[in-house]
């Protein structure tokens, strides 16, 4: 079980959180200007990084806060 | 290759079994191949076998970073079925089941394909409607499938608790009788042996570390055992697909997650079919050694660790005991995880890539073992001809741009 540090509540068990996937995927500024390929890239393509990844979590069974942190996807260790 | 047979077994038993030859050749890499397959799991090995056997290409290497079958092929819970909702999936997976039915003879290797039947339980009115719809769709597609009411479920699988007091009442289930299980290691070894006998080089401990490109073509592959030139390259590396695609300079719509499974201590035969429950979320069968083989869903967060977390196991054990209270005294022997490549529509990706001579086979996620023979068969065709096999065509990478997804999440909603 991972121990995840919520910025608001501190260290809690993984079971209180839900994973939100890759961070830093901003919505297209002008959606109407996007080509099909650009839409595919935004909606479906992922970095799927083996190594350090920026990712989102939500403290679902706690304060409800969304936040991002960096984790090594090979070891599950969170970067300080 | 010396054929395996009862006669060979008798002959060898007279001489203390000292005359068996190596099942397949542990090759050292040559400097150039017509086709290089990256990934020595079932899919990669099957692809090489069909390329050599059916397309007349024999200068082939399979590069495996560890040992063959050491990825998801050797870690899965071996359920084989083809009861998928959509036409494209039903055709592809049933193509595989048909190949499974003749595979032991074809490979001259016992893959222990056991058509013991797969039962999918329905616990709610929604499940019942969805199950009956699926049965009808499957029958229209020529895939065997039947609906069982509660009493018939109990007759088919006596240890299941279908009583009114059950935590999750069993309202019926769908049954595919041609479905079942197979021996996972034997699939890797059998394909390796048959491919090797057709001249394919199977190269272990050979990790691909880079792809050398000339414009839109791959010309060579950098590996931990040196540079290898290649005419065409096919990748079948499951959970590591994004890592390989990154070497080639494009992105994929897959995420790598851990899928765990576990086995109990071996017991006498209690369960002669496969039982799956999407709603309660567990599936179970009994191996020939007597262990219960138990699986469920993926860990939620991205991972390449081949290691999952305990809450997922706890949840699936709770689900198992709700269905089979009589298993409550069993001890669990071991659990493990594999890195599976989850695609957005829970369907595989087979076909061409932005690189001209690089072909991809990935996205099988939690359910690709069942497809191994079919996947290798259509992928070999796709590589050899340079255009997709008709069964593979709907599964091309460009469906994420065209929007023509094959959304099997709605159809199955469970890992297997
Ligand atoms: C716990 C679990 C249970 C499952 N249960 C079922 C089930 O019941 N039924 C079902 O149908 N499916 C099931 N699956 C899914 C199934 O195992 C996979 O979809 C299938 O085995 C994929 O086969 P493959 O040959 O594509 O991949 P793998 O067997 O994973 O082979 C890929 C190979 O590529 C190699 N590789 C990776 N990177 C490199 C590199 N850079 N260079 C060289 N080689 C590399 C790996 O070492 C690996 O051996 C399960 C999976 C898991 C983990
Ligand atoms: Zn919090």
Coordinates of C-alpha atoms and ligand atoms in Angstrom, one line a residue:
Chain A
X1 CA 0.0 0.0 0.0
X2 CA 1.3 3.4 -0.9
X3 CA 1.5 6.2 1.6
X4 CA 0.5 9.4 -0.2
X5 CA 0.9 12.9 1.2
X6 CA -2.1 15.1 0.7
X7 CA -1.0 18.8 0.7
X8 CA -3.9 19.5 3.0
X9 CA -4.2 16.5 5.3
X10 CA -0.7 15.0 5.3
X11 CA 0.3 11.3 4.9
X12 CA -2.6 8.9 4.4
X13 CA -3.2 5.4 3.1
X14 CA -3.6 5.0 -0.7
X15 CA -7.1 3.7 -0.2
X16 CA -8.3 7.2 0.6
X17 CA -7.2 8.5 -2.8
X18 CA -8.0 8.0 -6.5
X19 CA -5.4 8.2 -9.2
X20 CA -6.0 10.9 -11.8
X21 CA -3.4 10.0 -14.4
X22 CA -0.8 12.1 -16.1
X23 CA -0.6 15.7 -15.0
X24 CA 0.2 18.7 -17.3
X25 CA -2.3 17.9 -20.1
X26 CA -3.9 21.4 -20.6
X27 CA -7.1 21.5 -22.5
X28 CA -6.8 22.9 -26.0
X29 CA -7.0 26.7 -25.9
X30 CA -9.0 26.8 -29.1
X31 CA -10.9 23.5 -29.5
X32 CA -12.4 24.5 -32.8
X33 CA -9.0 25.0 -34.4
X34 CA -7.8 21.4 -33.7
X35 CA -7.3 18.8 -36.4
X36 CA -8.4 15.2 -35.9
X37 CA -4.8 14.2 -35.3
X38 CA -4.5 16.9 -32.6
X39 CA -7.7 15.8 -31.0
X40 CA -6.5 12.2 -31.0
X41 CA -3.2 13.3 -29.4
X42 CA -5.0 15.3 -26.6
X43 CA -7.7 12.7 -25.9
X44 CA -5.9 9.4 -26.3
X45 CA -2.1 9.6 -26.6
X46 CA -0.1 9.4 -23.4
X47 CA 3.6 9.7 -22.4
X48 CA 3.2 6.6 -20.3
X49 CA 6.6 7.3 -18.8
X50 CA 8.8 4.6 -17.4
X51 CA 10.6 6.6 -14.7
X52 CA 9.7 9.9 -13.1
X53 CA 6.1 11.0 -13.9
X54 CA 4.1 14.0 -12.9
X55 CA 0.7 12.8 -12.0
X56 CA -2.6 13.8 -10.5
X57 CA -4.3 12.4 -7.4
X58 CA -7.5 13.3 -5.6
X59 CA -8.0 12.8 -1.8
X60 CA -11.4 11.3 -2.6
X61 CA -12.2 9.9 0.9
X62 CA -10.7 12.9 2.6
X63 CA -10.7 16.6 1.9
X64 CA -11.4 16.2 -1.8
X65 CA -8.4 18.1 -2.9
X66 CA -6.8 17.5 -6.4
X67 CA -3.0 17.8 -6.5
X68 CA 0.0 16.7 -8.5
X69 CA 3.2 15.0 -7.5
X70 CA 6.1 13.2 -9.0
X71 CA 6.5 9.4 -8.7
X72 CA 8.9 6.9 -10.2
X73 CA 6.7 4.4 -12.1
X74 CA 9.4 1.7 -11.8
X75 CA 9.6 1.8 -8.0
X76 CA 6.4 3.7 -6.9
X77 CA 8.7 6.0 -4.9
X78 CA 7.4 9.6 -4.7
X79 CA 10.0 12.3 -5.4
X80 CA 10.5 14.7 -2.5
Chain B
X1 CA 13.1 -31.2 -34.7
X2 CA 12.3 -34.7 -33.4
X3 CA 8.6 -35.1 -33.0
X4 CA 7.1 -35.7 -29.6
X5 CA 4.8 -38.8 -29.6
X6 CA 3.9 -41.7 -27.3
X7 CA 6.3 -43.8 -29.3
X8 CA 9.2 -41.3 -28.7
X9 CA 8.3 -41.3 -25.0
X10 CA 8.4 -45.1 -24.8
X11 CA 11.7 -45.2 -26.7
X12 CA 13.2 -42.6 -24.3
X13 CA 12.0 -44.4 -21.3
X14 CA 14.1 -47.4 -22.2
X15 CA 17.3 -45.3 -22.2
X16 CA 16.6 -43.2 -19.1
X17 CA 15.4 -40.1 -21.0
X18 CA 18.9 -39.1 -21.9
X19 CA 18.2 -38.8 -25.6
X20 CA 15.9 -35.7 -25.7
X21 CA 17.3 -32.9 -27.7
X22 CA 17.0 -29.2 -26.7
X23 CA 13.4 -28.0 -27.5
X24 CA 14.7 -24.9 -29.3
X25 CA 18.0 -23.4 -30.2
X26 CA 19.3 -20.6 -28.0
X27 CA 20.6 -18.4 -30.8
X28 CA 23.3 -15.7 -30.9
X29 CA 22.3 -12.6 -33.0
X30 CA 23.4 -12.4 -36.6
X31 CA 24.2 -8.9 -38.0
X32 CA 21.1 -8.8 -40.2
X33 CA 17.5 -10.2 -40.5
X34 CA 14.6 -9.8 -42.9
X35 CA 12.2 -9.4 -40.0
X36 CA 13.0 -8.7 -36.4
X37 CA 10.3 -9.3 -33.8
X38 CA 10.8 -7.4 -30.5
X39 CA 9.4 -9.3 -27.5
X40 CA 9.5 -13.0 -26.8
X41 CA 6.1 -13.4 -25.3
X42 CA 3.4 -15.6 -26.8
X43 CA 2.4 -12.9 -29.3
X44 CA 6.0 -12.3 -30.6
X45 CA 6.8 -16.0 -30.8
X46 CA 3.5 -16.9 -32.5
X47 CA 4.1 -14.1 -35.0
X48 CA 7.6 -15.5 -35.9
X49 CA 6.1 -19.0 -36.2
X50 CA 3.4 -18.0 -38.7
X51 CA 5.8 -15.7 -40.6
X52 CA 8.2 -18.7 -41.1
X53 CA 5.4 -21.3 -41.7
X54 CA 2.9 -19.4 -43.8
X55 CA 4.7 -16.5 -45.5
X56 CA 8.0 -18.1 -46.5
X57 CA 10.2 -15.7 -44.6
X58 CA 12.7 -17.6 -42.5
X59 CA 15.5 -15.1 -41.8
X60 CA 13.8 -13.9 -38.6
X61 CA 14.9 -13.1 -35.1
X62 CA 12.8 -12.8 -32.0
X63 CA 14.6 -10.5 -29.5
X64 CA 13.7 -10.9 -25.8
X65 CA 15.2 -8.8 -23.0
X66 CA 14.7 -11.5 -20.4
X67 CA 13.6 -15.1 -21.0
X68 CA 10.8 -16.1 -23.4
X69 CA 7.4 -16.1 -21.7
X70 CA 8.8 -14.2 -18.7
X71 CA 6.4 -11.3 -19.3
X72 CA 2.6 -11.4 -19.1
X73 CA 2.5 -14.7 -21.1
X74 CA 4.0 -16.5 -18.0
X75 CA 2.0 -14.4 -15.5
X76 CA -1.5 -14.6 -16.7
X77 CA -4.5 -16.6 -15.4
X78 CA -4.8 -18.4 -18.8
X79 CA -8.5 -17.8 -19.5
X80 CA -9.3 -18.3 -23.2
X81 CA -12.7 -17.2 -24.5
X82 CA -14.2 -15.3 -27.4
X83 CA -17.5 -14.0 -26.0
X84 CA -16.9 -10.4 -27.0
X85 CA -19.8 -8.1 -27.8
X86 CA -18.7 -6.2 -31.0
X87 CA -18.5 -7.9 -34.4
X88 CA -14.8 -7.0 -34.9
X89 CA -13.8 -8.4 -31.5
X90 CA -15.9 -11.5 -31.8
X91 CA -14.3 -12.3 -35.1
X92 CA -10.8 -11.7 -34.0
X93 CA -11.0 -13.6 -30.7
X94 CA -13.0 -16.5 -32.2
X95 CA -10.3 -16.8 -34.9
X96 CA -8.0 -17.4 -32.0
X97 CA -10.2 -19.9 -30.3
X98 CA -10.4 -21.9 -33.6
X99 CA -6.6 -21.9 -33.8
X100 CA -6.4 -23.0 -30.1
X101 CA -8.5 -26.0 -30.9
X102 CA -5.9 -27.4 -33.2
X103 CA -2.8 -25.8 -31.6
X104 CA -1.4 -28.9 -29.8
X105 CA -1.3 -30.9 -33.0
X106 CA -0.1 -27.9 -35.1
X107 CA 2.8 -27.3 -32.8
X108 CA 3.4 -30.9 -31.8
X109 CA 3.5 -29.5 -28.3
X110 CA 0.8 -30.1 -25.6
X111 CA -0.6 -26.6 -24.8
X112 CA -3.2 -28.3 -22.5
X113 CA -6.1 -26.4 -24.0
X114 CA -9.0 -27.4 -21.8
X115 CA -12.4 -26.3 -23.1
X116 CA -14.0 -26.5 -19.7
X117 CA -16.4 -23.7 -20.2
X118 CA -16.4 -20.1 -19.0
X119 CA -19.4 -18.9 -16.9
X120 CA -20.0 -15.1 -16.6
X121 CA -22.4 -14.4 -13.7
X122 CA -25.2 -11.9 -13.6
X123 CA -26.1 -10.4 -10.2
X124 CA -28.5 -7.5 -11.1
X125 CA -31.3 -6.9 -13.6
X126 CA -28.8 -4.8 -15.6
X127 CA -26.3 -7.7 -15.7
X128 CA -29.1 -10.0 -16.9
X129 CA -30.1 -7.7 -19.7
X130 CA -26.5 -7.1 -20.8
X131 CA -25.8 -10.9 -20.6
X132 CA -28.8 -11.9 -22.7
X133 CA -28.0 -9.2 -25.2
X134 CA -24.4 -10.5 -25.4
X135 CA -25.6 -14.1 -25.9
X136 CA -27.8 -12.9 -28.8
X137 CA -25.1 -10.9 -30.4
X138 CA -22.6 -13.8 -30.1
X139 CA -25.0 -16.3 -31.6
X140 CA -25.6 -13.9 -34.6
X141 CA -21.8 -13.9 -35.0
X142 CA -21.6 -17.6 -34.9
X143 CA -19.9 -17.8 -31.5
X144 CA -21.3 -20.4 -29.2
X145 CA -23.0 -18.8 -26.2
X146 CA -25.9 -19.7 -24.0
X147 CA -28.0 -18.2 -21.2
X148 CA -28.3 -20.2 -18.0
X149 CA -30.9 -19.4 -15.3
X150 CA -30.1 -19.6 -11.6
X151 CA -30.9 -23.4 -11.4
X152 CA -28.8 -24.1 -14.5
X153 CA -25.9 -22.1 -13.1
X154 CA -26.0 -24.2 -9.9
X155 CA -26.1 -27.4 -11.9
X156 CA -23.1 -26.3 -14.0
X157 CA -21.1 -25.1 -11.1
X158 CA -22.2 -26.8 -7.8
X159 CA -19.8 -25.1 -5.4
X160 CA -21.2 -21.6 -6.2
X161 CA -23.5 -20.1 -3.6
X162 CA -26.7 -19.1 -5.4
X163 CA -28.9 -19.1 -2.4
X164 CA -31.4 -16.2 -1.6
X165 CA -29.2 -15.2 1.3
X166 CA -26.1 -14.7 -0.8
X167 CA -24.6 -11.3 -0.6
X168 CA -24.7 -11.0 -4.4
X169 CA -27.6 -13.0 -5.6
X170 CA -26.9 -15.0 -8.8
X171 CA -29.7 -14.2 -11.3
X172 CA -28.2 -16.3 -14.1
X173 CA -25.2 -16.3 -16.3
X174 CA -23.8 -16.6 -19.8
X175 CA -21.8 -19.7 -20.7
X176 CA -19.4 -20.3 -23.5
X177 CA -18.7 -24.0 -23.6
X178 CA -15.8 -23.8 -26.1
X179 CA -13.9 -21.4 -23.8
X180 CA -11.6 -22.6 -21.0
X181 CA -7.9 -22.5 -20.1
X182 CA -4.5 -23.4 -21.5
X183 CA -1.0 -23.9 -20.1
X184 CA 0.7 -20.5 -20.4
X185 CA 4.4 -21.6 -20.4
X186 CA 3.6 -24.4 -22.9
X187 CA 2.3 -21.8 -25.3
X188 CA 5.6 -19.9 -25.2
X189 CA 7.7 -23.0 -25.4
X190 CA 5.6 -24.7 -28.0
X191 CA 5.7 -21.7 -30.4
X192 CA 9.5 -21.2 -29.7
X193 CA 10.2 -24.8 -30.5
X194 CA 8.1 -24.8 -33.7
X195 CA 9.5 -21.5 -34.8
X196 CA 13.1 -22.5 -34.1
X197 CA 12.6 -25.7 -36.1
X198 CA 11.6 -23.4 -39.0
X199 CA 14.8 -21.5 -38.8
X200 CA 13.8 -18.6 -36.5
X201 CA 16.6 -17.3 -34.2
X202 CA 15.2 -16.9 -30.7
X203 CA 17.6 -14.6 -28.8
X204 CA 17.2 -14.1 -25.1
X205 CA 18.8 -11.7 -22.8
X206 CA 18.8 -9.2 -25.6
X207 CA 17.2 -5.9 -24.7
X208 CA 16.3 -3.4 -27.4
X209 CA 17.8 -0.1 -26.3
X210 CA 17.3 2.1 -29.4
X211 CA 16.0 2.2 -33.0
X212 CA 18.2 3.6 -35.8
X213 CA 16.2 5.5 -38.3
X214 CA 16.7 6.8 -41.7
X215 CA 13.8 9.2 -42.4
X216 CA 10.5 7.3 -42.0
X217 CA 12.3 3.9 -41.9
X218 CA 14.0 1.8 -39.2
X219 CA 17.3 0.5 -40.5
X220 CA 18.8 -1.1 -37.4
X221 CA 18.1 -2.0 -33.8
X222 CA 20.5 -1.3 -31.0
X223 CA 20.5 -4.0 -28.4
X224 CA 22.4 -5.1 -25.3
X225 CA 24.0 -7.6 -27.6
X226 CA 25.0 -5.2 -30.4
X227 CA 23.5 -3.6 -33.4
X228 CA 21.2 -5.7 -35.7
X229 CA 20.1 -4.5 -39.1
X230 CA 16.5 -5.3 -40.0
X231 CA 14.3 -5.2 -43.1
X232 CA 11.1 -5.0 -41.2
X233 CA 10.4 -4.8 -37.5
X234 CA 7.4 -6.0 -35.5
X235 CA 7.0 -5.0 -31.9
X236 CA 5.0 -7.1 -29.4
X237 CA 6.2 -5.9 -26.0
X238 CA 2.9 -5.5 -24.1
X239 CA 3.5 -3.2 -21.1
X240 CA 6.7 -1.7 -22.6
X241 CA 5.1 -0.6 -25.9
X242 CA 5.2 3.1 -25.1
X243 CA 8.9 2.8 -24.2
X244 CA 9.6 1.3 -27.6
X245 CA 7.4 3.8 -29.4
X246 CA 9.3 6.5 -27.7
X247 CA 12.5 5.1 -29.2
X248 CA 10.8 5.4 -32.6
X249 CA 9.6 8.9 -32.0
X250 CA 5.8 8.5 -31.6
X251 CA 3.3 8.2 -28.8
X252 CA 0.7 5.5 -28.2
X253 CA -2.8 5.6 -26.6
X254 CA -1.9 3.0 -23.9
X255 CA -1.1 3.2 -20.2
X256 CA 0.9 0.6 -18.4
X257 CA -0.6 -0.8 -15.2
X258 CA 0.0 -3.7 -12.8
X259 CA -2.4 -6.6 -13.0
X260 CA -2.1 -9.0 -10.1
X261 CA -3.1 -12.6 -9.7
X262 CA -2.7 -15.2 -7.0
X263 CA -3.0 -18.9 -6.3
X264 CA -4.2 -20.9 -3.3
X265 CA -2.6 -24.1 -1.9
X266 CA -3.4 -27.1 -4.1
X267 CA -6.6 -29.0 -3.2
X268 CA -8.6 -31.8 -4.7
X269 CA -10.7 -31.0 -7.7
X270 CA -13.6 -28.7 -6.7
X271 CA -14.1 -26.5 -9.7
X272 CA -14.2 -27.8 -13.2
X273 CA -15.0 -24.6 -15.1
X274 CA -14.0 -21.0 -15.1
X275 CA -16.2 -18.6 -13.2
X276 CA -16.1 -14.8 -13.8
X277 CA -18.1 -12.1 -12.2
X278 CA -17.9 -8.5 -13.5
X279 CA -20.1 -7.0 -10.9
X280 CA -18.5 -8.5 -7.9
X281 CA -15.2 -8.4 -9.7
X282 CA -13.2 -11.6 -9.5
X283 CA -12.6 -14.7 -11.6
X284 CA -11.4 -18.1 -10.6
X285 CA -10.5 -21.5 -12.1
X286 CA -8.6 -24.5 -10.8
X287 CA -5.3 -25.5 -12.3
X288 CA -4.3 -29.0 -13.1
X289 CA -2.0 -28.9 -10.0
X290 CA -5.1 -28.2 -7.9
X291 CA -4.4 -24.6 -7.0
X292 CA -7.3 -22.1 -7.4
X293 CA -6.1 -19.4 -9.8
X294 CA -7.7 -16.0 -8.9
X295 CA -7.6 -12.7 -10.6
X296 CA -9.4 -9.4 -10.9
X297 CA -8.7 -5.9 -12.0
X298 CA -5.7 -3.6 -12.5
X299 CA -4.1 -1.4 -9.9
X300 CA -5.4 2.1 -10.6
X301 CA -2.1 4.0 -11.0
X302 CA 0.5 3.7 -13.8
X303 CA 3.3 1.3 -13.1
X304 CA 6.1 -0.6 -14.6
X305 CA 7.1 -2.3 -11.3
X306 CA 5.4 -5.7 -11.9
X307 CA 4.2 -5.3 -8.3
X308 CA 0.7 -4.3 -7.2
X309 CA -0.8 -3.2 -3.9
X310 CA -2.6 -5.3 -1.3
X311 CA -6.0 -3.5 -1.3
X312 CA -6.7 -4.9 -4.7
X313 CA -6.0 -8.5 -3.6
X314 CA -8.1 -8.0 -0.4
X315 CA -11.0 -6.8 -2.6
X316 CA -10.9 -9.8 -4.9
X317 CA -10.6 -12.2 -2.1
X318 CA -13.7 -10.7 -0.5
X319 CA -15.5 -11.1 -3.8
X320 CA -14.4 -14.7 -4.1
X321 CA -15.7 -15.6 -0.7
X322 CA -19.0 -13.9 -1.4
X323 CA -19.4 -16.3 -4.4
X324 CA -17.8 -19.4 -2.8
X325 CA -18.1 -19.3 1.0
X326 CA -16.6 -22.8 1.1
X327 CA -13.2 -21.5 0.0
X328 CA -12.9 -19.5 3.3
X329 CA -10.4 -21.8 4.9
X330 CA -8.0 -21.9 1.9
X331 CA -4.5 -20.4 2.3
X332 CA -3.1 -18.4 -0.5
X333 CA 0.4 -19.5 -1.7
X334 CA 1.7 -16.7 -3.7
X335 CA 0.7 -13.6 -5.7
X336 CA 2.4 -11.7 -8.5
X337 CA 1.9 -8.9 -11.0
X338 CA 2.5 -8.2 -14.6
X339 CA 2.7 -4.9 -16.5
X340 CA -0.3 -4.7 -18.9
X341 CA -0.9 -2.2 -21.7
X342 CA -4.4 -0.7 -21.3
X343 CA -5.9 1.0 -24.4
X344 CA -8.7 3.5 -24.2
X345 CA -11.3 1.2 -25.7
X346 CA -10.0 -2.1 -24.2
X347 CA -9.2 -3.4 -27.7
X348 CA -5.8 -4.2 -29.1
X349 CA -3.8 -2.2 -31.6
X350 CA -2.5 -4.2 -34.5
X351 CA -0.9 -2.8 -37.7
X352 CA 1.2 0.0 -39.1
X353 CA 2.9 2.8 -37.3
X354 CA 4.1 6.3 -38.4
X355 CA 7.3 4.5 -39.3
X356 CA 7.1 2.7 -42.7
X357 CA 8.6 -0.7 -41.8
X358 CA 7.7 -0.8 -38.1
X359 CA 4.6 -2.7 -37.2
X360 CA 2.9 -2.8 -33.8
X361 CA 0.9 -5.3 -31.8
X362 CA -0.1 -4.0 -28.4
X363 CA -3.0 -2.8 -26.2
X364 CA -4.1 -6.3 -25.3
X365 CA -4.1 -5.1 -21.7
X366 CA -5.6 -7.6 -19.3
X367 CA -6.9 -10.1 -21.9
X368 CA -4.4 -11.0 -24.6
X369 CA -3.4 -14.5 -23.7
X370 CA -6.6 -15.9 -25.2
X371 CA -5.7 -14.2 -28.5
X372 CA -2.1 -15.4 -28.7
X373 CA -2.5 -17.7 -31.8
X374 CA -4.9 -15.4 -33.6
X375 CA -2.8 -12.3 -32.8
X376 CA 0.4 -13.9 -34.1
X377 CA -1.5 -15.2 -37.2
X378 CA -2.9 -11.8 -38.3
X379 CA 0.2 -9.9 -37.2
X380 CA 2.4 -12.2 -39.3
X381 CA 0.2 -11.6 -42.3
X382 CA 0.2 -7.8 -41.7
X383 CA 4.0 -7.7 -41.5
X384 CA 4.6 -10.0 -44.5
X385 CA 2.2 -8.2 -46.8
X386 CA 2.7 -4.7 -45.5
X387 CA -1.1 -4.3 -45.2
X388 CA -3.4 -5.4 -42.5
X389 CA -5.0 -8.9 -42.3
X390 CA -8.8 -8.3 -42.8
X391 CA -9.5 -9.4 -39.2
X392 CA -6.8 -6.9 -37.9
X393 CA -7.8 -4.0 -40.1
X394 CA -10.4 -2.5 -37.7
X395 CA -7.8 -2.5 -34.9
X396 CA -5.3 -0.2 -36.6
X397 CA -3.7 2.7 -34.7
X398 CA -5.5 5.3 -36.8
X399 CA -8.9 4.4 -35.2
X400 CA -8.0 6.9 -32.5
X401 CA -7.9 9.7 -35.1
X402 CA -10.9 8.5 -37.1
X403 CA -12.9 8.0 -33.9
X404 CA -13.9 4.5 -34.9
X405 CA -13.2 2.9 -31.5
X406 CA -14.1 -0.7 -30.7
X407 CA -15.4 0.0 -27.2
X408 CA -15.2 -3.4 -25.4
X409 CA -15.1 -1.7 -21.9
X410 CA -18.9 -1.5 -22.0
X411 CA -19.1 -5.1 -23.2
X412 CA -16.9 -6.8 -20.6
X413 CA -15.8 -4.2 -17.9
X414 CA -13.6 -6.7 -16.3
X415 CA -10.0 -7.9 -16.6
X416 CA -9.3 -11.5 -17.7
Ligands
LIG1 C1 -2.0 -11.3 -13.8 C2 -2.4 -11.3 -15.2 C3 -3.5 -12.1 -15.5 C4 -3.9 -12.2 -16.9 N1 -5.0 -13.0 -17.2 C5 -5.3 -13.2 -18.5 C6 -6.3 -14.2 -18.8 O1 -6.8 -14.9 -18.0 N2 -6.7 -14.4 -20.1 C7 -6.1 -13.6 -21.1 O2 -6.5 -13.7 -22.3 N3 -5.1 -12.7 -20.8 C8 -4.7 -12.5 -19.5 N4 -3.8 -11.6 -19.2 C9 -3.2 -10.7 -20.3 C10 -2.1 -11.5 -21.1 O3 -1.2 -12.1 -20.2 C11 -1.4 -10.6 -22.1 O4 -2.3 -9.8 -22.8 C12 -0.6 -11.4 -23.0 O5 0.1 -12.5 -22.4 C13 0.4 -10.5 -23.8 O6 1.3 -11.3 -24.5 P1 2.5 -10.6 -25.2 O7 3.3 -11.7 -25.9 O8 2.0 -9.5 -26.0 O9 3.3 -9.9 -24.0 P2 4.4 -10.5 -23.0 O10 4.2 -11.9 -22.7 O11 4.4 -9.6 -21.8 O12 5.7 -10.4 -23.8 C14 6.4 -9.2 -24.1 C15 7.8 -9.4 -24.0 O13 8.5 -8.3 -24.5 C16 9.7 -8.2 -23.7 N5 10.3 -6.9 -23.8 C17 9.8 -5.7 -23.3 N6 10.7 -4.7 -23.6 C18 11.7 -5.2 -24.4 C19 12.8 -4.6 -25.0 N7 13.1 -3.3 -24.9 N8 13.6 -5.5 -25.7 C20 13.4 -6.8 -25.8 N9 12.3 -7.4 -25.2 C21 11.4 -6.6 -24.5 C22 9.3 -8.6 -22.3 O14 10.4 -9.0 -21.5 C23 8.3 -9.7 -22.6 O15 8.8 -11.0 -22.4 C24 -3.3 -11.4 -17.9 C25 -2.2 -10.6 -17.5 C26 -1.7 -10.6 -16.2 C27 -0.5 -9.8 -15.9
LIG2 ZN1 -6.7 15.7 2.0

